[in-house]
């Protein structure tokens, strides 16, 4: 990214304009620059030790005495209090917030159909676990498409941690750090007897645990064993593509689901009284889709206003129709040592039913929160010299 400067000037609207060597112009508000004078961990350079927390600057109080470009930095002397601030030009360019530059820093999310995933490369488990460049390749794939496939994992219990730990701390749930997806006789299945993944029945497309305020982030499913017969196939669906299609095919449904939180619930046994409201389609301030929360099984009893009930179910039906379009589904029976990794805030998963008497089906799952993954991704991007990747604006996911 170019951070040479060909011109700079102080504007009357309390901004400093910088014309970069490539002709792009960025404008930085005085008050935005002044924030850099206040380091959140240590306070201001001129702040007395023990001083009470201070208010941010009032934009109207700020007066620039003069500014200059020196040694790769913008130097600003403030006439209102004689402070001097120094702003690295490369940093300014990377953080310029002019709309076009900010939009250019947003990650380009790539939608996919089932066929596209079916012909995508399988990554080698050991290579990804042991080699940082290969790991970074996996991170980029997940960043852009929300789904990746790996194979060659040793089929031993808790092997899944060797990969998931590379993403960040495992999320702890009432399943523990690692969940066992295995059909058990009811007397051994405890509170999950015949529920969801603890059953052998088919599971419809869903994101996990939409009944939490913040659902699990990056999901890992690794097969330890899988029975030879029919059924027990894993399915994945790009919720982002379904939502994009809904925006075109049924704008009214899209508007409803992206603006109105619906109620999700888990109350399947005496230990569960989870309720959360969340939008099924989450958009950011630019209107871009950044998350999907969707489940048939844990859609709770709705408490919408009376004039929203029918529109809600119409919209839900329209979204589900897009989700179940023939070309959306990716279908694969995970073989021992194969792993699907997917972004639970975007990608839905499902499973076909199976007959547990035909043999064991044993899959281990775990998850890492998306912010932990993104934090690790940025650190590795920096370490490998991909600074523009590290500065990318990544989607927040299906929150709120
Ligand atoms: Fe699930």
mmCIF file of C-alpha atoms and ligand atoms in Angstrom:
data_model
loop_
_atom_site.group_PDB
_atom_site.id
_atom_site.type_symbol
_atom_site.label_atom_id
_atom_site.label_comp_id
_atom_site.label_asym_id
_atom_site.label_seq_id
_atom_site.Cartn_x
_atom_site.Cartn_y
_atom_site.Cartn_z
ATOM 1 C CA UNK A 1 0.000 0.000 0.000
ATOM 2 C CA UNK A 2 1.387 3.374 -1.017
ATOM 3 C CA UNK A 3 2.120 5.760 1.843
ATOM 4 C CA UNK A 4 4.308 8.373 0.172
ATOM 5 C CA UNK A 5 2.822 11.844 0.558
ATOM 6 C CA UNK A 6 2.706 14.418 -2.219
ATOM 7 C CA UNK A 7 0.766 17.122 -0.343
ATOM 8 C CA UNK A 8 -0.841 17.877 2.971
ATOM 9 C CA UNK A 9 -3.000 20.714 4.195
ATOM 10 C CA UNK A 10 -5.083 21.848 7.145
ATOM 11 C CA UNK A 11 -8.727 22.294 6.168
ATOM 12 C CA UNK A 12 -11.342 24.653 7.570
ATOM 13 C CA UNK A 13 -13.612 21.761 8.538
ATOM 14 C CA UNK A 14 -11.178 20.604 11.244
ATOM 15 C CA UNK A 15 -9.504 17.959 9.128
ATOM 16 C CA UNK A 16 -5.998 17.447 7.787
ATOM 17 C CA UNK A 17 -5.956 16.312 4.165
ATOM 18 C CA UNK A 18 -3.172 14.105 2.889
ATOM 19 C CA UNK A 19 -2.622 13.444 -0.793
ATOM 20 C CA UNK A 20 -0.793 10.147 -1.139
ATOM 21 C CA UNK A 21 1.783 9.363 -3.787
ATOM 22 C CA UNK A 22 -0.780 7.355 -5.777
ATOM 23 C CA UNK A 23 -3.148 10.333 -5.928
ATOM 24 C CA UNK A 24 -5.589 9.050 -3.308
ATOM 25 C CA UNK A 25 -6.659 11.711 -0.809
ATOM 26 C CA UNK A 26 -7.432 10.923 2.844
ATOM 27 C CA UNK A 27 -8.847 13.345 5.362
ATOM 28 C CA UNK A 28 -8.343 12.940 9.070
ATOM 29 C CA UNK A 29 -10.419 14.837 11.595
ATOM 30 C CA UNK A 30 -8.513 16.727 14.252
ATOM 31 C CA UNK A 31 -10.350 14.893 16.992
ATOM 32 C CA UNK A 32 -9.567 11.504 15.403
ATOM 33 C CA UNK A 33 -5.872 12.368 15.292
ATOM 34 C CA UNK A 34 -5.934 13.667 18.840
ATOM 35 C CA UNK A 35 -7.215 10.336 20.087
ATOM 36 C CA UNK A 36 -3.782 8.973 19.286
ATOM 37 C CA UNK A 37 -2.444 11.366 21.929
ATOM 38 C CA UNK A 38 -4.368 9.458 24.524
ATOM 39 C CA UNK A 39 -3.108 5.968 24.941
ATOM 40 C CA UNK A 40 -5.799 3.927 26.631
ATOM 41 C CA UNK A 41 -3.329 1.925 28.685
ATOM 42 C CA UNK A 42 -1.175 4.766 29.938
ATOM 43 C CA UNK A 43 -3.176 7.954 29.492
ATOM 44 C CA UNK A 44 -1.813 11.084 27.912
ATOM 45 C CA UNK A 45 1.834 11.981 27.899
ATOM 46 C CA UNK A 46 0.924 15.124 29.848
ATOM 47 C CA UNK A 47 -1.553 13.476 32.172
ATOM 48 C CA UNK A 48 -0.711 13.595 35.860
ATOM 49 C CA UNK A 49 -0.270 10.154 37.425
ATOM 50 C CA UNK A 50 -3.438 9.230 39.236
ATOM 51 C CA UNK A 51 -5.492 11.828 37.400
ATOM 52 C CA UNK A 52 -9.140 10.891 37.104
ATOM 53 C CA UNK A 53 -10.411 9.412 33.911
ATOM 54 C CA UNK A 54 -10.692 12.171 31.390
ATOM 55 C CA UNK A 55 -13.227 13.034 28.756
ATOM 56 C CA UNK A 56 -12.251 12.873 25.113
ATOM 57 C CA UNK A 57 -11.418 16.147 23.404
ATOM 58 C CA UNK A 58 -14.257 18.394 22.332
ATOM 59 C CA UNK A 59 -13.856 18.676 18.546
ATOM 60 C CA UNK A 60 -14.618 22.402 18.702
ATOM 61 C CA UNK A 61 -11.710 23.090 21.082
ATOM 62 C CA UNK A 62 -8.979 21.723 18.859
ATOM 63 C CA UNK A 63 -6.693 24.079 16.943
ATOM 64 C CA UNK A 64 -3.816 22.901 14.797
ATOM 65 C CA UNK A 65 -0.825 25.231 15.081
ATOM 66 C CA UNK A 66 1.076 23.604 12.258
ATOM 67 C CA UNK A 67 1.776 20.228 10.782
ATOM 68 C CA UNK A 68 4.614 18.741 8.787
ATOM 69 C CA UNK A 69 5.797 15.488 7.222
ATOM 70 C CA UNK A 70 8.968 14.287 8.938
ATOM 71 C CA UNK A 71 10.717 10.916 8.861
ATOM 72 C CA UNK A 72 7.709 9.015 7.563
ATOM 73 C CA UNK A 73 5.343 10.657 10.026
ATOM 74 C CA UNK A 74 2.751 13.395 10.132
ATOM 75 C CA UNK A 75 3.726 15.715 12.986
ATOM 76 C CA UNK A 76 0.989 17.918 14.413
ATOM 77 C CA UNK A 77 1.547 20.740 16.905
ATOM 78 C CA UNK A 78 -1.650 21.654 18.670
ATOM 79 C CA UNK A 79 -2.147 25.349 19.385
ATOM 80 C CA UNK A 80 -4.873 24.742 21.955
ATOM 81 C CA UNK A 81 -2.539 23.025 24.451
ATOM 82 C CA UNK A 82 0.906 22.924 22.796
ATOM 83 C CA UNK A 83 0.825 19.119 22.621
ATOM 84 C CA UNK A 84 2.598 17.460 19.713
ATOM 85 C CA UNK A 85 1.330 14.255 18.139
ATOM 86 C CA UNK A 86 3.170 12.039 15.708
ATOM 87 C CA UNK A 87 1.360 9.764 13.242
ATOM 88 C CA UNK A 88 3.140 7.097 11.223
ATOM 89 C CA UNK A 89 2.186 7.550 7.568
ATOM 90 C CA UNK A 90 1.947 3.838 6.805
ATOM 91 C CA UNK A 91 -0.348 3.464 9.804
ATOM 92 C CA UNK A 92 -2.458 6.435 8.662
ATOM 93 C CA UNK A 93 -2.880 4.932 5.218
ATOM 94 C CA UNK A 94 -3.838 1.549 6.656
ATOM 95 C CA UNK A 95 -6.386 3.146 8.938
ATOM 96 C CA UNK A 96 -7.747 5.853 6.639
ATOM 97 C CA UNK A 97 -11.489 5.904 7.062
ATOM 98 C CA UNK A 98 -12.595 7.725 3.933
ATOM 99 C CA UNK A 99 -15.488 5.577 2.761
ATOM 100 C CA UNK A 100 -13.852 4.227 -0.383
ATOM 101 C CA UNK A 101 -10.679 3.238 1.438
ATOM 102 C CA UNK A 102 -12.582 1.617 4.268
ATOM 103 C CA UNK A 103 -14.772 -0.356 1.869
ATOM 104 C CA UNK A 104 -11.657 -1.481 0.010
ATOM 105 C CA UNK A 105 -10.297 -2.931 3.251
ATOM 106 C CA UNK A 106 -13.363 -5.095 3.843
ATOM 107 C CA UNK A 107 -12.828 -8.752 3.130
ATOM 108 C CA UNK A 108 -14.437 -9.986 -0.095
ATOM 109 C CA UNK A 109 -16.661 -12.809 1.084
ATOM 110 C CA UNK A 110 -17.058 -15.515 -1.557
ATOM 111 C CA UNK A 111 -20.343 -17.385 -1.786
ATOM 112 C CA UNK A 112 -20.457 -21.009 -2.928
ATOM 113 C CA UNK A 113 -22.759 -23.740 -4.113
ATOM 114 C CA UNK A 114 -22.517 -27.357 -3.014
ATOM 115 C CA UNK A 115 -20.810 -28.460 -6.220
ATOM 116 C CA UNK A 116 -18.064 -25.906 -5.741
ATOM 117 C CA UNK A 117 -17.202 -27.256 -2.309
ATOM 118 C CA UNK A 118 -17.432 -30.831 -3.581
ATOM 119 C CA UNK A 119 -14.594 -30.198 -6.051
ATOM 120 C CA UNK A 120 -12.520 -28.005 -3.728
ATOM 121 C CA UNK A 121 -9.136 -29.215 -2.518
ATOM 122 C CA UNK A 122 -8.818 -31.303 0.599
ATOM 123 C CA UNK A 123 -6.074 -29.789 2.750
ATOM 124 C CA UNK A 124 -3.570 -32.103 4.347
ATOM 125 C CA UNK A 125 -4.108 -32.307 8.085
ATOM 126 C CA UNK A 126 -0.499 -32.780 9.142
ATOM 127 C CA UNK A 127 0.761 -30.068 6.831
ATOM 128 C CA UNK A 128 -1.734 -27.543 8.183
ATOM 129 C CA UNK A 129 -1.058 -28.486 11.790
ATOM 130 C CA UNK A 130 2.721 -28.319 11.377
ATOM 131 C CA UNK A 131 3.342 -25.602 8.791
ATOM 132 C CA UNK A 132 2.354 -21.972 9.390
ATOM 133 C CA UNK A 133 2.088 -21.109 5.714
ATOM 134 C CA UNK A 134 -0.326 -23.998 5.179
ATOM 135 C CA UNK A 135 -2.220 -22.969 8.310
ATOM 136 C CA UNK A 136 -2.474 -19.441 6.957
ATOM 137 C CA UNK A 137 -3.895 -20.849 3.725
ATOM 138 C CA UNK A 138 -6.628 -22.518 5.753
ATOM 139 C CA UNK A 139 -7.289 -19.275 7.637
ATOM 140 C CA UNK A 140 -7.685 -17.360 4.365
ATOM 141 C CA UNK A 141 -10.050 -20.001 2.959
ATOM 142 C CA UNK A 142 -12.224 -19.762 6.057
ATOM 143 C CA UNK A 143 -12.028 -15.983 6.081
ATOM 144 C CA UNK A 144 -13.310 -15.786 2.507
ATOM 145 C CA UNK A 145 -15.700 -18.722 2.121
ATOM 146 C CA UNK A 146 -16.431 -19.923 5.658
ATOM 147 C CA UNK A 147 -15.737 -23.570 4.829
ATOM 148 C CA UNK A 148 -12.707 -25.851 4.453
ATOM 149 C CA UNK A 149 -12.025 -29.587 4.267
ATOM 150 C CA UNK A 150 -9.036 -31.459 5.636
ATOM 151 C CA UNK A 151 -8.063 -35.091 5.589
ATOM 152 C CA UNK A 152 -5.306 -37.318 6.818
ATOM 153 C CA UNK A 153 -5.944 -36.765 10.511
ATOM 154 C CA UNK A 154 -4.989 -39.574 12.861
ATOM 155 C CA UNK A 155 -8.208 -41.226 14.000
ATOM 156 C CA UNK A 156 -7.517 -40.912 17.663
ATOM 157 C CA UNK A 157 -9.667 -39.346 20.282
ATOM 158 C CA UNK A 158 -9.134 -35.592 20.825
ATOM 159 C CA UNK A 159 -6.891 -35.300 17.771
ATOM 160 C CA UNK A 160 -9.209 -32.458 16.794
ATOM 161 C CA UNK A 161 -7.500 -30.273 19.383
ATOM 162 C CA UNK A 162 -4.252 -30.260 17.429
ATOM 163 C CA UNK A 163 -5.948 -28.207 14.745
ATOM 164 C CA UNK A 164 -8.469 -26.226 16.775
ATOM 165 C CA UNK A 165 -5.805 -25.077 19.233
ATOM 166 C CA UNK A 166 -4.039 -23.366 16.341
ATOM 167 C CA UNK A 167 -7.083 -21.108 15.962
ATOM 168 C CA UNK A 168 -7.370 -20.044 19.586
ATOM 169 C CA UNK A 169 -8.786 -21.161 22.899
ATOM 170 C CA UNK A 170 -11.475 -23.805 22.607
ATOM 171 C CA UNK A 171 -14.896 -22.694 23.672
ATOM 172 C CA UNK A 172 -16.187 -24.461 26.701
ATOM 173 C CA UNK A 173 -19.836 -25.471 26.710
ATOM 174 C CA UNK A 174 -21.962 -27.886 28.643
ATOM 175 C CA UNK A 175 -20.523 -30.539 26.303
ATOM 176 C CA UNK A 176 -17.068 -29.627 27.603
ATOM 177 C CA UNK A 177 -14.296 -28.530 25.277
ATOM 178 C CA UNK A 178 -14.888 -31.402 22.874
ATOM 179 C CA UNK A 179 -18.314 -32.727 21.996
ATOM 180 C CA UNK A 180 -18.951 -36.319 21.083
ATOM 181 C CA UNK A 181 -21.361 -36.746 18.195
ATOM 182 C CA UNK A 182 -22.218 -40.361 18.627
ATOM 183 C CA UNK A 183 -25.473 -42.157 18.711
ATOM 184 C CA UNK A 184 -25.855 -43.652 22.150
ATOM 185 C CA UNK A 185 -28.502 -45.852 23.665
ATOM 186 C CA UNK A 186 -30.963 -43.619 25.552
ATOM 187 C CA UNK A 187 -29.791 -44.925 28.918
ATOM 188 C CA UNK A 188 -26.281 -43.569 28.196
ATOM 189 C CA UNK A 189 -27.208 -40.331 26.454
ATOM 190 C CA UNK A 190 -28.223 -38.461 29.584
ATOM 191 C CA UNK A 191 -30.062 -35.236 28.988
ATOM 192 C CA UNK A 192 -29.374 -35.421 25.235
ATOM 193 C CA UNK A 193 -31.108 -38.739 24.695
ATOM 194 C CA UNK A 194 -32.697 -38.654 21.243
ATOM 195 C CA UNK A 195 -32.017 -34.934 20.901
ATOM 196 C CA UNK A 196 -30.219 -33.477 17.911
ATOM 197 C CA UNK A 197 -26.766 -34.873 17.373
ATOM 198 C CA UNK A 198 -27.360 -37.438 20.114
ATOM 199 C CA UNK A 199 -29.921 -39.144 17.917
ATOM 200 C CA UNK A 200 -29.600 -41.166 14.733
ATOM 201 C CA UNK A 201 -32.356 -39.272 12.944
ATOM 202 C CA UNK A 202 -31.882 -36.713 10.191
ATOM 203 C CA UNK A 203 -30.971 -33.201 11.273
ATOM 204 C CA UNK A 204 -32.251 -30.267 9.235
ATOM 205 C CA UNK A 205 -30.030 -27.367 8.237
ATOM 206 C CA UNK A 206 -29.102 -25.232 11.205
ATOM 207 C CA UNK A 207 -26.472 -23.089 12.796
ATOM 208 C CA UNK A 208 -25.451 -24.311 16.228
ATOM 209 C CA UNK A 209 -26.843 -22.853 19.405
ATOM 210 C CA UNK A 210 -28.649 -19.827 18.068
ATOM 211 C CA UNK A 211 -30.239 -19.698 21.504
ATOM 212 C CA UNK A 212 -27.033 -18.237 22.897
ATOM 213 C CA UNK A 213 -26.490 -14.473 22.763
ATOM 214 C CA UNK A 214 -23.194 -15.225 20.988
ATOM 215 C CA UNK A 215 -23.386 -18.596 19.212
ATOM 216 C CA UNK A 216 -20.253 -20.754 18.794
ATOM 217 C CA UNK A 217 -17.864 -19.484 16.115
ATOM 218 C CA UNK A 218 -15.642 -21.707 14.011
ATOM 219 C CA UNK A 219 -16.849 -25.327 14.159
ATOM 220 C CA UNK A 220 -14.665 -28.384 13.676
ATOM 221 C CA UNK A 221 -16.155 -31.803 12.864
ATOM 222 C CA UNK A 222 -13.640 -34.640 12.658
ATOM 223 C CA UNK A 223 -14.712 -38.221 11.933
ATOM 224 C CA UNK A 224 -13.119 -40.892 14.081
ATOM 225 C CA UNK A 225 -15.350 -43.670 12.767
ATOM 226 C CA UNK A 226 -18.235 -43.846 10.351
ATOM 227 C CA UNK A 227 -20.403 -46.795 9.605
ATOM 228 C CA UNK A 228 -20.219 -48.269 6.088
ATOM 229 C CA UNK A 229 -23.909 -48.260 5.193
ATOM 230 C CA UNK A 230 -26.281 -45.634 3.865
ATOM 231 C CA UNK A 231 -26.918 -42.375 5.674
ATOM 232 C CA UNK A 232 -24.948 -40.403 8.198
ATOM 233 C CA UNK A 233 -23.879 -37.901 5.553
ATOM 234 C CA UNK A 234 -22.820 -34.410 6.561
ATOM 235 C CA UNK A 235 -24.314 -31.481 4.683
ATOM 236 C CA UNK A 236 -23.230 -27.856 4.556
ATOM 237 C CA UNK A 237 -25.098 -24.849 3.143
ATOM 238 C CA UNK A 238 -23.856 -21.324 2.489
ATOM 239 C CA UNK A 239 -26.250 -19.177 4.498
ATOM 240 C CA UNK A 240 -24.676 -16.097 2.956
ATOM 241 C CA UNK A 241 -25.638 -17.218 -0.562
ATOM 242 C CA UNK A 242 -29.166 -18.108 0.578
ATOM 243 C CA UNK A 243 -29.537 -14.686 2.198
ATOM 244 C CA UNK A 244 -28.177 -12.902 -0.879
ATOM 245 C CA UNK A 245 -30.656 -14.775 -3.049
ATOM 246 C CA UNK A 246 -33.483 -13.909 -0.663
ATOM 247 C CA UNK A 247 -32.558 -10.240 -0.903
ATOM 248 C CA UNK A 248 -33.283 -10.456 -4.641
ATOM 249 C CA UNK A 249 -36.157 -12.950 -4.706
ATOM 250 C CA UNK A 250 -38.115 -11.608 -1.741
ATOM 251 C CA UNK A 251 -36.942 -8.176 -0.555
ATOM 252 C CA UNK A 252 -39.755 -7.986 1.961
ATOM 253 C CA UNK A 253 -38.684 -11.220 3.659
ATOM 254 C CA UNK A 254 -35.062 -10.119 3.610
ATOM 255 C CA UNK A 255 -35.978 -6.763 5.154
ATOM 256 C CA UNK A 256 -37.925 -8.489 7.912
ATOM 257 C CA UNK A 257 -35.314 -11.079 8.835
ATOM 258 C CA UNK A 258 -32.451 -8.598 8.709
ATOM 259 C CA UNK A 259 -34.207 -6.059 10.905
ATOM 260 C CA UNK A 260 -36.334 -7.980 13.396
ATOM 261 C CA UNK A 261 -34.800 -10.240 16.047
ATOM 262 C CA UNK A 262 -36.633 -13.516 16.513
ATOM 263 C CA UNK A 263 -36.645 -15.654 19.597
ATOM 264 C CA UNK A 264 -34.488 -18.759 19.847
ATOM 265 C CA UNK A 265 -34.760 -21.158 22.742
ATOM 266 C CA UNK A 266 -33.289 -24.294 24.240
ATOM 267 C CA UNK A 267 -35.572 -25.785 26.855
ATOM 268 C CA UNK A 268 -35.390 -29.439 25.964
ATOM 269 C CA UNK A 269 -34.797 -30.717 29.465
ATOM 270 C CA UNK A 270 -34.752 -29.377 33.034
ATOM 271 C CA UNK A 271 -31.160 -28.128 32.656
ATOM 272 C CA UNK A 272 -31.950 -25.825 29.737
ATOM 273 C CA UNK A 273 -33.684 -22.493 29.990
ATOM 274 C CA UNK A 274 -31.770 -20.585 27.355
ATOM 275 C CA UNK A 275 -33.479 -17.805 25.403
ATOM 276 C CA UNK A 276 -31.974 -15.295 23.041
ATOM 277 C CA UNK A 277 -33.265 -12.863 20.463
ATOM 278 C CA UNK A 278 -31.269 -12.632 17.290
ATOM 279 C CA UNK A 279 -31.734 -11.542 13.716
ATOM 280 C CA UNK A 280 -31.653 -14.451 11.292
ATOM 281 C CA UNK A 281 -29.786 -12.324 8.784
ATOM 282 C CA UNK A 282 -27.355 -9.810 10.210
ATOM 283 C CA UNK A 283 -26.143 -6.938 8.040
ATOM 284 C CA UNK A 284 -23.501 -4.360 8.786
ATOM 285 C CA UNK A 285 -23.830 -0.608 8.343
ATOM 286 C CA UNK A 286 -23.034 -0.936 4.633
ATOM 287 C CA UNK A 287 -25.861 -3.418 4.129
ATOM 288 C CA UNK A 288 -23.431 -6.306 3.666
ATOM 289 C CA UNK A 289 -24.514 -9.645 5.150
ATOM 290 C CA UNK A 290 -22.176 -10.539 7.994
ATOM 291 C CA UNK A 291 -23.990 -13.373 9.735
ATOM 292 C CA UNK A 292 -26.807 -15.897 9.680
ATOM 293 C CA UNK A 293 -28.542 -17.544 12.623
ATOM 294 C CA UNK A 294 -30.962 -20.266 11.638
ATOM 295 C CA UNK A 295 -32.464 -23.353 13.178
ATOM 296 C CA UNK A 296 -35.744 -25.160 12.894
ATOM 297 C CA UNK A 297 -35.304 -27.051 16.149
ATOM 298 C CA UNK A 298 -34.462 -24.157 18.423
ATOM 299 C CA UNK A 299 -36.684 -21.450 17.038
ATOM 300 C CA UNK A 300 -38.449 -20.492 20.226
ATOM 301 C CA UNK A 301 -41.972 -19.450 21.012
ATOM 302 C CA UNK A 302 -42.186 -16.055 19.353
ATOM 303 C CA UNK A 303 -43.014 -12.880 21.226
ATOM 304 C CA UNK A 304 -43.204 -10.513 18.268
ATOM 305 C CA UNK A 305 -45.825 -7.800 18.023
ATOM 306 C CA UNK A 306 -49.140 -9.117 16.754
ATOM 307 C CA UNK A 307 -48.748 -7.589 13.312
ATOM 308 C CA UNK A 308 -45.353 -9.254 12.884
ATOM 309 C CA UNK A 309 -46.275 -12.875 13.473
ATOM 310 C CA UNK A 310 -47.507 -13.766 9.989
ATOM 311 C CA UNK A 311 -44.835 -11.721 8.197
ATOM 312 C CA UNK A 312 -42.227 -13.505 10.331
ATOM 313 C CA UNK A 313 -43.332 -16.972 9.297
ATOM 314 C CA UNK A 314 -43.740 -15.957 5.657
ATOM 315 C CA UNK A 315 -40.201 -14.574 5.701
ATOM 316 C CA UNK A 316 -38.880 -17.641 7.471
ATOM 317 C CA UNK A 317 -40.473 -19.938 4.918
ATOM 318 C CA UNK A 318 -39.025 -17.897 2.049
ATOM 319 C CA UNK A 319 -35.541 -18.014 3.597
ATOM 320 C CA UNK A 320 -35.792 -21.755 4.195
ATOM 321 C CA UNK A 321 -36.819 -22.239 0.555
ATOM 322 C CA UNK A 322 -33.659 -20.471 -0.567
ATOM 323 C CA UNK A 323 -31.626 -22.549 1.861
ATOM 324 C CA UNK A 324 -32.996 -25.790 0.440
ATOM 325 C CA UNK A 325 -32.468 -24.833 -3.199
ATOM 326 C CA UNK A 326 -31.052 -27.899 -4.948
ATOM 327 C CA UNK A 327 -27.699 -26.370 -5.785
ATOM 328 C CA UNK A 328 -26.944 -25.034 -2.312
ATOM 329 C CA UNK A 329 -26.231 -28.229 -0.460
ATOM 330 C CA UNK A 330 -22.773 -29.762 -0.206
ATOM 331 C CA UNK A 331 -23.097 -33.378 0.845
ATOM 332 C CA UNK A 332 -20.337 -35.691 1.996
ATOM 333 C CA UNK A 333 -20.076 -38.670 4.280
ATOM 334 C CA UNK A 334 -17.068 -37.896 6.447
ATOM 335 C CA UNK A 335 -14.610 -40.775 6.374
ATOM 336 C CA UNK A 336 -12.349 -41.492 9.341
ATOM 337 C CA UNK A 337 -9.636 -38.808 9.456
ATOM 338 C CA UNK A 338 -11.668 -36.268 7.468
ATOM 339 C CA UNK A 339 -12.653 -32.939 8.931
ATOM 340 C CA UNK A 340 -15.020 -30.119 8.014
ATOM 341 C CA UNK A 341 -14.221 -26.705 9.395
ATOM 342 C CA UNK A 342 -16.897 -24.041 8.978
ATOM 343 C CA UNK A 343 -18.015 -20.672 10.230
ATOM 344 C CA UNK A 344 -21.112 -21.277 12.343
ATOM 345 C CA UNK A 345 -22.136 -17.624 11.905
ATOM 346 C CA UNK A 346 -22.540 -18.144 8.184
ATOM 347 C CA UNK A 347 -22.630 -21.822 7.216
ATOM 348 C CA UNK A 348 -25.492 -24.149 8.145
ATOM 349 C CA UNK A 349 -24.965 -27.837 8.663
ATOM 350 C CA UNK A 350 -27.233 -30.874 8.564
ATOM 351 C CA UNK A 351 -27.008 -34.643 8.670
ATOM 352 C CA UNK A 352 -28.919 -37.442 7.044
ATOM 353 C CA UNK A 353 -30.335 -40.113 9.314
ATOM 354 C CA UNK A 354 -28.670 -43.475 9.735
ATOM 355 C CA UNK A 355 -29.134 -46.869 11.258
ATOM 356 C CA UNK A 356 -26.837 -47.120 14.284
ATOM 357 C CA UNK A 357 -27.035 -50.912 14.155
ATOM 358 C CA UNK A 358 -24.976 -50.818 10.925
ATOM 359 C CA UNK A 359 -21.938 -49.692 12.833
ATOM 360 C CA UNK A 360 -20.549 -46.847 14.889
ATOM 361 C CA UNK A 361 -20.693 -43.248 13.733
ATOM 362 C CA UNK A 362 -18.340 -41.227 15.867
ATOM 363 C CA UNK A 363 -17.524 -37.596 15.165
ATOM 364 C CA UNK A 364 -15.836 -35.200 17.524
ATOM 365 C CA UNK A 365 -16.654 -31.523 17.415
ATOM 366 C CA UNK A 366 -15.355 -28.407 19.052
ATOM 367 C CA UNK A 367 -15.404 -24.691 18.368
ATOM 368 C CA UNK A 368 -13.316 -21.563 18.724
ATOM 369 C CA UNK A 369 -14.933 -18.155 18.992
ATOM 370 C CA UNK A 370 -14.654 -16.069 15.868
ATOM 371 C CA UNK A 371 -12.876 -13.189 17.562
ATOM 372 C CA UNK A 372 -10.208 -15.603 18.788
ATOM 373 C CA UNK A 373 -9.785 -16.956 15.257
ATOM 374 C CA UNK A 374 -9.624 -13.458 13.790
ATOM 375 C CA UNK A 375 -7.100 -12.403 16.425
ATOM 376 C CA UNK A 376 -4.882 -15.388 15.593
ATOM 377 C CA UNK A 377 -5.356 -14.796 11.866
ATOM 378 C CA UNK A 378 -4.190 -11.187 12.136
ATOM 379 C CA UNK A 379 -1.134 -12.127 14.174
ATOM 380 C CA UNK A 380 -0.129 -14.800 11.668
ATOM 381 C CA UNK A 381 -0.773 -12.429 8.737
ATOM 382 C CA UNK A 382 1.604 -9.916 10.322
ATOM 383 C CA UNK A 383 4.179 -12.580 11.092
ATOM 384 C CA UNK A 384 4.144 -13.806 7.486
ATOM 385 C CA UNK A 385 4.364 -10.253 6.116
ATOM 386 C CA UNK A 386 0.755 -9.935 4.894
ATOM 387 C CA UNK A 387 0.077 -6.551 6.492
ATOM 388 C CA UNK A 388 -2.805 -5.662 4.185
ATOM 389 C CA UNK A 389 -4.487 -8.936 5.134
ATOM 390 C CA UNK A 390 -3.948 -8.162 8.795
ATOM 391 C CA UNK A 391 -5.677 -4.798 8.333
ATOM 392 C CA UNK A 392 -8.728 -6.274 6.588
ATOM 393 C CA UNK A 393 -12.097 -5.550 8.132
ATOM 394 C CA UNK A 394 -13.688 -8.904 8.904
ATOM 395 C CA UNK A 395 -17.411 -9.555 9.433
ATOM 396 C CA UNK A 396 -18.659 -9.525 13.020
ATOM 397 C CA UNK A 397 -20.954 -12.486 12.504
ATOM 398 C CA UNK A 398 -24.470 -13.271 13.641
ATOM 399 C CA UNK A 399 -24.623 -11.102 16.719
ATOM 400 C CA UNK A 400 -27.600 -8.972 17.652
HETATM 401 FE FE1 LIG B 1 -25.259 -28.880 14.953
#
